[in-house]
PDB file of C-alpha atoms in Angstrom:
ATOM      1  CA  UNK L 168      -0.020   0.003   0.017  1.00 92.00           C
ATOM      2  CA  UNK L 169       1.424   3.371  -0.990  1.00 96.00           C
ATOM      3  CA  UNK L 170       1.580   6.033   1.642  1.00 98.00           C
ATOM      4  CA  UNK L 171       2.782   9.631   1.479  1.00 98.00           C
ATOM      5  CA  UNK L 172       3.491  11.937   4.411  1.00 98.00           C
ATOM      6  CA  UNK L 173       4.348  15.620   4.273  1.00 98.00           C
ATOM      7  CA  UNK L 174       6.699  17.212   6.769  1.00 98.00           C
ATOM      8  CA  UNK L 175       8.230  20.685   7.332  1.00 96.00           C
ATOM      9  CA  UNK L 176       7.776  23.916   9.159  1.00 96.00           C
ATOM     10  CA  UNK L 177       4.230  25.118   9.669  1.00 96.00           C
ATOM     11  CA  UNK L 178       5.219  28.820   9.865  1.00 98.00           C
ATOM     12  CA  UNK L 179       7.394  30.738   7.423  1.00 98.00           C
ATOM     13  CA  UNK L 180       8.238  34.507   7.337  1.00 98.00           C
ATOM     14  CA  UNK L 181       7.443  36.588   4.294  1.00 98.00           C
ATOM     15  CA  UNK L 182      10.251  36.703   1.731  1.00 97.00           C
ATOM     16  CA  UNK L 183      11.765  33.469   3.090  1.00 98.00           C
ATOM     17  CA  UNK L 184      11.764  30.011   1.543  1.00 98.00           C
ATOM     18  CA  UNK L 185       9.102  27.465   2.228  1.00 98.00           C
ATOM     19  CA  UNK L 186      10.593  23.858   2.338  1.00 98.00           C
ATOM     20  CA  UNK L 187       8.562  20.679   2.555  1.00 98.00           C
ATOM     21  CA  UNK L 188       9.439  17.013   2.210  1.00 98.00           C
ATOM     22  CA  UNK L 189       7.234  14.104   1.241  1.00 98.00           C
ATOM     23  CA  UNK L 190       8.203  10.667   2.470  1.00 98.00           C
ATOM     24  CA  UNK L 191       6.962   7.846   0.350  1.00 98.00           C
ATOM     25  CA  UNK L 192       6.451   4.231   1.556  1.00 97.00           C
ATOM     26  CA  UNK L 193       5.249   1.149  -0.348  1.00 96.00           C
ATOM     27  CA  UNK L 194       6.802   2.101  -3.675  1.00 95.00           C
ATOM     28  CA  UNK L 195      10.117   3.465  -4.950  1.00 95.00           C
ATOM     29  CA  UNK L 196      10.076   7.069  -6.201  1.00 94.00           C
ATOM     30  CA  UNK L 197      12.372   5.821  -8.997  1.00 92.00           C
ATOM     31  CA  UNK L 198      10.016   3.131 -10.206  1.00 85.00           C
ATOM     32  CA  UNK L 199       7.127   2.908 -12.558  1.00 83.00           C
ATOM     33  CA  UNK L 200       5.427   5.538 -14.599  1.00 89.00           C
ATOM     34  CA  UNK L 201       4.819   7.866 -11.660  1.00 94.00           C
ATOM     35  CA  UNK L 202       4.894  11.604 -11.251  1.00 94.00           C
ATOM     36  CA  UNK L 203       5.491  12.839  -7.740  1.00 96.00           C
ATOM     37  CA  UNK L 204       3.357  15.883  -7.327  1.00 97.00           C
ATOM     38  CA  UNK L 205       2.654  18.901  -5.084  1.00 98.00           C
ATOM     39  CA  UNK L 206      -0.818  20.463  -4.801  1.00 98.00           C
ATOM     40  CA  UNK L 207      -1.876  23.242  -2.486  1.00 98.00           C
ATOM     41  CA  UNK L 208      -5.113  24.603  -1.151  1.00 98.00           C
ATOM     42  CA  UNK L 209      -5.450  28.046   0.458  1.00 98.00           C
ATOM     43  CA  UNK L 210      -7.824  28.039   3.427  1.00 97.00           C
ATOM     44  CA  UNK L 211     -11.434  27.843   2.243  1.00 96.00           C
ATOM     45  CA  UNK L 212     -10.378  27.752  -1.417  1.00 97.00           C
ATOM     46  CA  UNK L 213      -9.834  25.243  -4.203  1.00 97.00           C
ATOM     47  CA  UNK L 214      -6.988  23.042  -5.270  1.00 98.00           C
ATOM     48  CA  UNK L 215      -3.965  24.458  -7.162  1.00 97.00           C
ATOM     49  CA  UNK L 216      -1.462  22.344  -9.016  1.00 97.00           C
ATOM     50  CA  UNK L 217       2.107  23.179  -8.338  1.00 98.00           C
ATOM     51  CA  UNK L 218       4.187  20.679 -10.268  1.00 96.00           C
ATOM     52  CA  UNK L 219       5.976  17.346 -10.329  1.00 95.00           C
ATOM     53  CA  UNK L 220       9.182  15.389 -10.481  1.00 94.00           C
ATOM     54  CA  UNK L 221       8.937  12.182 -12.471  1.00 92.00           C
ATOM     55  CA  UNK L 222      10.387   8.708 -11.802  1.00 87.00           C
ATOM     56  CA  UNK L 223      13.191   9.683 -14.271  1.00 88.00           C
ATOM     57  CA  UNK L 224      13.918  12.970 -12.570  1.00 90.00           C
ATOM     58  CA  UNK L 225      12.204  15.272 -15.056  1.00 92.00           C
ATOM     59  CA  UNK L 226      10.350  18.291 -13.518  1.00 95.00           C
ATOM     60  CA  UNK L 227       7.422  20.433 -14.524  1.00 95.00           C
ATOM     61  CA  UNK L 228       6.088  23.502 -12.787  1.00 96.00           C
ATOM     62  CA  UNK L 229       2.854  25.453 -13.029  1.00 96.00           C
ATOM     63  CA  UNK L 230       3.758  28.438 -15.118  1.00 95.00           C
ATOM     64  CA  UNK L 231       2.137  30.738 -12.535  1.00 94.00           C
ATOM     65  CA  UNK L 232       4.665  29.594  -9.920  1.00 96.00           C
ATOM     66  CA  UNK L 233       7.578  28.512 -12.121  1.00 94.00           C
ATOM     67  CA  UNK L 234      10.033  31.269 -11.230  1.00 96.00           C
ATOM     68  CA  UNK L 235       9.720  30.572  -7.443  1.00 97.00           C
ATOM     69  CA  UNK L 236       9.268  26.806  -7.198  1.00 98.00           C
ATOM     70  CA  UNK L 237      11.628  23.835  -7.416  1.00 98.00           C
ATOM     71  CA  UNK L 238      10.980  20.191  -6.774  1.00 98.00           C
ATOM     72  CA  UNK L 239      13.728  17.615  -6.148  1.00 97.00           C
ATOM     73  CA  UNK L 240      14.028  13.986  -5.179  1.00 96.00           C
ATOM     74  CA  UNK L 241      16.216  12.014  -2.802  1.00 95.00           C
ATOM     75  CA  UNK L 242      15.939   8.399  -3.965  1.00 94.00           C
ATOM     76  CA  UNK L 243      18.106   7.111  -1.139  1.00 95.00           C
ATOM     77  CA  UNK L 244      15.546   8.278   1.378  1.00 97.00           C
ATOM     78  CA  UNK L 245      12.567   7.685  -0.928  1.00 97.00           C
ATOM     79  CA  UNK L 246      11.570  11.299  -0.596  1.00 97.00           C
ATOM     80  CA  UNK L 247      10.808  14.248  -2.696  1.00 98.00           C
ATOM     81  CA  UNK L 248      10.848  17.868  -1.714  1.00 98.00           C
ATOM     82  CA  UNK L 249       9.317  21.229  -2.586  1.00 98.00           C
ATOM     83  CA  UNK L 250      10.874  24.696  -2.263  1.00 98.00           C
ATOM     84  CA  UNK L 251       8.965  27.992  -2.750  1.00 98.00           C
ATOM     85  CA  UNK L 252      11.092  31.057  -2.700  1.00 97.00           C
ATOM     86  CA  UNK L 253      10.096  34.582  -1.728  1.00 97.00           C
ATOM     87  CA  UNK L 254       6.880  33.601  -0.066  1.00 98.00           C
ATOM     88  CA  UNK L 255       4.098  36.009   0.682  1.00 98.00           C
ATOM     89  CA  UNK L 256       0.814  35.636   2.685  1.00 98.00           C
ATOM     90  CA  UNK L 257      -0.727  34.374  -0.590  1.00 97.00           C
ATOM     91  CA  UNK L 258       1.317  31.219  -0.223  1.00 98.00           C
ATOM     92  CA  UNK L 259      -0.466  30.305   2.966  1.00 98.00           C
ATOM     93  CA  UNK L 260      -2.158  26.976   2.222  1.00 98.00           C
ATOM     94  CA  UNK L 261      -2.449  23.302   2.990  1.00 98.00           C
ATOM     95  CA  UNK L 262       0.195  21.610   0.942  1.00 98.00           C
ATOM     96  CA  UNK L 263      -0.440  18.088  -0.352  1.00 98.00           C
ATOM     97  CA  UNK L 264       1.983  15.682  -1.952  1.00 98.00           C
ATOM     98  CA  UNK L 265       0.483  13.146  -4.277  1.00 98.00           C
ATOM     99  CA  UNK L 266       1.339  10.433  -6.845  1.00 97.00           C
ATOM    100  CA  UNK L 267       0.129  10.779 -10.430  1.00 95.00           C
ATOM    101  CA  UNK L 268      -0.074   7.550 -12.324  1.00 94.00           C
ATOM    102  CA  UNK L 269       0.947   8.058 -15.939  1.00 86.00           C
ATOM    103  CA  UNK L 270       0.727  11.446 -17.410  1.00 75.00           C
ATOM    104  CA  UNK L 271      -2.274  11.509 -19.582  1.00 79.00           C
ATOM    105  CA  UNK L 272      -5.156  10.946 -17.159  1.00 83.00           C
ATOM    106  CA  UNK L 273      -4.584  13.434 -14.337  1.00 88.00           C
ATOM    107  CA  UNK L 274      -4.862  10.395 -12.121  1.00 94.00           C
ATOM    108  CA  UNK L 275      -3.713  11.274  -8.609  1.00 97.00           C
ATOM    109  CA  UNK L 276      -4.308   7.973  -6.813  1.00 96.00           C
ATOM    110  CA  UNK L 277      -2.470   8.493  -3.608  1.00 97.00           C
ATOM    111  CA  UNK L 278      -2.178  11.631  -1.421  1.00 98.00           C
ATOM    112  CA  UNK L 279      -0.564  12.666   1.757  1.00 98.00           C
ATOM    113  CA  UNK L 280      -2.799  14.019   4.560  1.00 98.00           C
ATOM    114  CA  UNK L 281      -1.609  17.573   3.883  1.00 98.00           C
ATOM    115  CA  UNK L 282       0.299  20.041   5.949  1.00 98.00           C
ATOM    116  CA  UNK L 283      -0.732  23.615   6.753  1.00 98.00           C
ATOM    117  CA  UNK L 284       1.937  26.275   6.086  1.00 98.00           C
ATOM    118  CA  UNK L 285       1.258  29.776   7.290  1.00 98.00           C
ATOM    119  CA  UNK L 286       3.238  32.704   5.998  1.00 98.00           C
ATOM    120  CA  UNK L 287       3.332  35.342   8.641  1.00 96.00           C
ATOM    121  CA  UNK L 288       5.747  37.686  10.330  1.00 95.00           C
TER     122      UNK L 288
ATOM    123  CA  UNK J 233      -8.745  28.867 -22.144  1.00 48.00           C
ATOM    124  CA  UNK J 234      -7.277  26.109 -19.921  1.00 63.00           C
ATOM    125  CA  UNK J 235      -9.562  26.879 -17.043  1.00 91.00           C
ATOM    126  CA  UNK J 236     -12.115  24.378 -15.765  1.00 96.00           C
ATOM    127  CA  UNK J 237     -15.463  25.755 -14.557  1.00 97.00           C
ATOM    128  CA  UNK J 238     -17.794  24.160 -12.019  1.00 98.00           C
ATOM    129  CA  UNK J 239     -20.933  25.219 -10.286  1.00 97.00           C
ATOM    130  CA  UNK J 240     -20.124  26.359  -6.760  1.00 97.00           C
ATOM    131  CA  UNK J 241     -22.914  24.405  -5.020  1.00 98.00           C
ATOM    132  CA  UNK J 242     -25.412  21.609  -5.848  1.00 98.00           C
ATOM    133  CA  UNK J 243     -27.868  19.856  -3.624  1.00 98.00           C
ATOM    134  CA  UNK J 244     -29.663  16.464  -3.900  1.00 98.00           C
ATOM    135  CA  UNK J 245     -32.256  14.695  -1.872  1.00 98.00           C
ATOM    136  CA  UNK J 246     -31.132  11.513  -0.233  1.00 97.00           C
ATOM    137  CA  UNK J 247     -31.307   8.636  -2.633  1.00 97.00           C
ATOM    138  CA  UNK J 248     -31.786  10.731  -5.654  1.00 98.00           C
ATOM    139  CA  UNK J 249     -29.460  11.297  -8.647  1.00 98.00           C
ATOM    140  CA  UNK J 250     -27.183  14.324  -9.011  1.00 98.00           C
ATOM    141  CA  UNK J 251     -24.946  15.480 -11.835  1.00 98.00           C
ATOM    142  CA  UNK J 252     -21.876  17.686 -11.170  1.00 98.00           C
ATOM    143  CA  UNK J 253     -20.516  19.386 -14.259  1.00 98.00           C
ATOM    144  CA  UNK J 254     -17.130  20.700 -15.360  1.00 97.00           C
ATOM    145  CA  UNK J 255     -16.569  22.834 -18.502  1.00 97.00           C
ATOM    146  CA  UNK J 256     -13.332  23.634 -20.258  1.00 95.00           C
ATOM    147  CA  UNK J 257     -11.642  23.608 -23.653  1.00 92.00           C
ATOM    148  CA  UNK J 258      -9.078  21.139 -22.507  1.00 91.00           C
ATOM    149  CA  UNK J 259     -11.758  18.481 -21.998  1.00 93.00           C
ATOM    150  CA  UNK J 260     -12.157  18.154 -25.771  1.00 93.00           C
ATOM    151  CA  UNK J 261      -8.666  16.633 -25.917  1.00 91.00           C
ATOM    152  CA  UNK J 262      -7.537  15.399 -22.531  1.00 93.00           C
ATOM    153  CA  UNK J 263      -9.058  13.034 -19.916  1.00 93.00           C
ATOM    154  CA  UNK J 264     -10.786  14.271 -16.888  1.00 95.00           C
ATOM    155  CA  UNK J 265     -10.588  12.952 -13.363  1.00 97.00           C
ATOM    156  CA  UNK J 266     -12.855  13.671 -10.349  1.00 98.00           C
ATOM    157  CA  UNK J 267     -11.882  14.077  -6.682  1.00 98.00           C
ATOM    158  CA  UNK J 268     -14.024  13.986  -3.535  1.00 98.00           C
ATOM    159  CA  UNK J 269     -12.805  16.061  -0.597  1.00 98.00           C
ATOM    160  CA  UNK J 270     -14.346  16.064   2.832  1.00 98.00           C
ATOM    161  CA  UNK J 271     -13.457  18.722   5.459  1.00 97.00           C
ATOM    162  CA  UNK J 272      -9.990  18.327   6.868  1.00 96.00           C
ATOM    163  CA  UNK J 273      -9.118  15.471   4.492  1.00 98.00           C
ATOM    164  CA  UNK J 274      -7.045  14.947   1.402  1.00 98.00           C
ATOM    165  CA  UNK J 275      -8.775  14.685  -1.981  1.00 98.00           C
ATOM    166  CA  UNK J 276      -9.890  11.186  -2.863  1.00 98.00           C
ATOM    167  CA  UNK J 277      -9.846   9.965  -6.529  1.00 98.00           C
ATOM    168  CA  UNK J 278     -13.351   8.786  -7.479  1.00 98.00           C
ATOM    169  CA  UNK J 279     -13.234   8.785 -11.310  1.00 97.00           C
ATOM    170  CA  UNK J 280     -10.333   8.766 -13.811  1.00 96.00           C
ATOM    171  CA  UNK J 281     -10.028   8.276 -17.494  1.00 91.00           C
ATOM    172  CA  UNK J 282     -13.508   9.813 -17.909  1.00 85.00           C
ATOM    173  CA  UNK J 283     -15.378   6.863 -16.425  1.00 93.00           C
ATOM    174  CA  UNK J 284     -13.104   4.498 -14.552  1.00 95.00           C
ATOM    175  CA  UNK J 285     -13.415   3.925 -10.821  1.00 97.00           C
ATOM    176  CA  UNK J 286     -10.546   3.076  -8.475  1.00 96.00           C
ATOM    177  CA  UNK J 287     -11.107   0.003  -6.408  1.00 96.00           C
ATOM    178  CA  UNK J 288     -13.252   0.728  -3.340  1.00 96.00           C
ATOM    179  CA  UNK J 289     -15.258   3.510  -4.994  1.00 98.00           C
ATOM    180  CA  UNK J 290     -18.966   2.561  -5.073  1.00 97.00           C
ATOM    181  CA  UNK J 291     -20.549   2.033  -8.520  1.00 97.00           C
ATOM    182  CA  UNK J 292     -23.073   4.793  -7.824  1.00 98.00           C
ATOM    183  CA  UNK J 293     -20.298   7.134  -9.005  1.00 98.00           C
ATOM    184  CA  UNK J 294     -19.947   7.443 -12.813  1.00 98.00           C
ATOM    185  CA  UNK J 295     -18.517   9.857 -15.286  1.00 97.00           C
ATOM    186  CA  UNK J 296     -19.034  11.074 -18.767  1.00 97.00           C
ATOM    187  CA  UNK J 297     -17.780  13.703 -21.219  1.00 96.00           C
ATOM    188  CA  UNK J 298     -19.404  15.412 -24.190  1.00 96.00           C
ATOM    189  CA  UNK J 299     -17.549  18.036 -26.028  1.00 95.00           C
ATOM    190  CA  UNK J 300     -16.104  20.480 -23.585  1.00 95.00           C
ATOM    191  CA  UNK J 301     -18.293  19.346 -20.636  1.00 97.00           C
ATOM    192  CA  UNK J 302     -17.540  16.549 -18.210  1.00 97.00           C
ATOM    193  CA  UNK J 303     -20.030  15.252 -15.688  1.00 98.00           C
ATOM    194  CA  UNK J 304     -19.867  13.261 -12.523  1.00 98.00           C
ATOM    195  CA  UNK J 305     -23.083  11.511 -11.696  1.00 98.00           C
ATOM    196  CA  UNK J 306     -24.012   9.992  -8.344  1.00 98.00           C
ATOM    197  CA  UNK J 307     -26.966   7.646  -8.697  1.00 98.00           C
ATOM    198  CA  UNK J 308     -28.688   7.243  -5.384  1.00 97.00           C
ATOM    199  CA  UNK J 309     -26.784   9.808  -3.353  1.00 98.00           C
ATOM    200  CA  UNK J 310     -25.981   8.846   0.273  1.00 98.00           C
ATOM    201  CA  UNK J 311     -25.398  11.070   3.269  1.00 98.00           C
ATOM    202  CA  UNK J 312     -21.663  10.122   3.122  1.00 98.00           C
ATOM    203  CA  UNK J 313     -21.406  11.625  -0.394  1.00 98.00           C
ATOM    204  CA  UNK J 314     -21.766  15.186   0.996  1.00 98.00           C
ATOM    205  CA  UNK J 315     -18.424  16.746   0.121  1.00 98.00           C
ATOM    206  CA  UNK J 316     -16.607  19.097  -2.268  1.00 98.00           C
ATOM    207  CA  UNK J 317     -15.922  17.638  -5.746  1.00 98.00           C
ATOM    208  CA  UNK J 318     -13.175  18.821  -8.029  1.00 98.00           C
ATOM    209  CA  UNK J 319     -12.600  17.953 -11.665  1.00 97.00           C
ATOM    210  CA  UNK J 320      -9.028  17.937 -13.055  1.00 97.00           C
ATOM    211  CA  UNK J 321      -7.443  17.726 -16.484  1.00 95.00           C
ATOM    212  CA  UNK J 322      -4.181  18.495 -18.084  1.00 92.00           C
ATOM    213  CA  UNK J 323      -3.943  21.107 -20.845  1.00 87.00           C
ATOM    214  CA  UNK J 324      -1.925  21.390 -24.070  1.00 84.00           C
ATOM    215  CA  UNK J 325       1.028  23.001 -22.235  1.00 85.00           C
ATOM    216  CA  UNK J 326       1.376  20.043 -19.905  1.00 84.00           C
ATOM    217  CA  UNK J 327      -0.038  21.939 -16.978  1.00 91.00           C
ATOM    218  CA  UNK J 328      -2.827  20.419 -14.824  1.00 94.00           C
ATOM    219  CA  UNK J 329      -5.956  22.385 -13.939  1.00 94.00           C
ATOM    220  CA  UNK J 330      -8.444  21.779 -11.190  1.00 97.00           C
ATOM    221  CA  UNK J 331     -11.934  23.137 -11.388  1.00 97.00           C
ATOM    222  CA  UNK J 332     -13.003  25.563  -8.706  1.00 97.00           C
ATOM    223  CA  UNK J 333     -14.967  22.781  -6.906  1.00 98.00           C
ATOM    224  CA  UNK J 334     -18.623  22.034  -6.253  1.00 98.00           C
ATOM    225  CA  UNK J 335     -19.995  21.756  -2.773  1.00 98.00           C
ATOM    226  CA  UNK J 336     -22.539  18.910  -2.703  1.00 98.00           C
ATOM    227  CA  UNK J 337     -25.178  18.990  -0.048  1.00 98.00           C
ATOM    228  CA  UNK J 338     -27.330  15.870   0.547  1.00 97.00           C
ATOM    229  CA  UNK J 339     -30.725  16.822   1.902  1.00 95.00           C
TER     230      UNK J 339
END
């Protein structure tokens, strides 16, 4: 059974860097046709796609966030990570990590429970 | 436009059938998936590849697409189906879009 778990600071100051890690169990992040993804949800609002790192190490970022976002993988720890630079209060959200199966179907079949990150001084 | 548009709220009487719709140009060319989200929980995949259900999802959930409109139908809605529902699709640039979400109330 695949499980994902987000971890990282719950409070980040404006202009600083938000850093989160997703620990994956039950499957290798280097295997299969999987795309390891970050999605966020501001309080009371809808879901926003951030981007992915693939099983082969390729990355893709939502154009609206591309200049501030990076996703990396640590295969030895079976983890992938998100960094968002120069955060503002608009980056306050619950951040979810998820697994997308294949690329064509928008099929996110496994999700972490989510972690709330608040941007505040 | 790569945006996906959903009605903000829909209600259904217990045991009746409800359709939740999602409109967007990308749906003409790319598959849609649907997610159920209850308060304080992560989204749950209920439909992918237009009308495929993951294991464990009741068969009262079904999907369809016509032109630029995708639909999630719940036949015989149950109290536990009360939740927010989001559609999702990729677009021609490779980005993924979520709809704004529909809050389903079961009366």
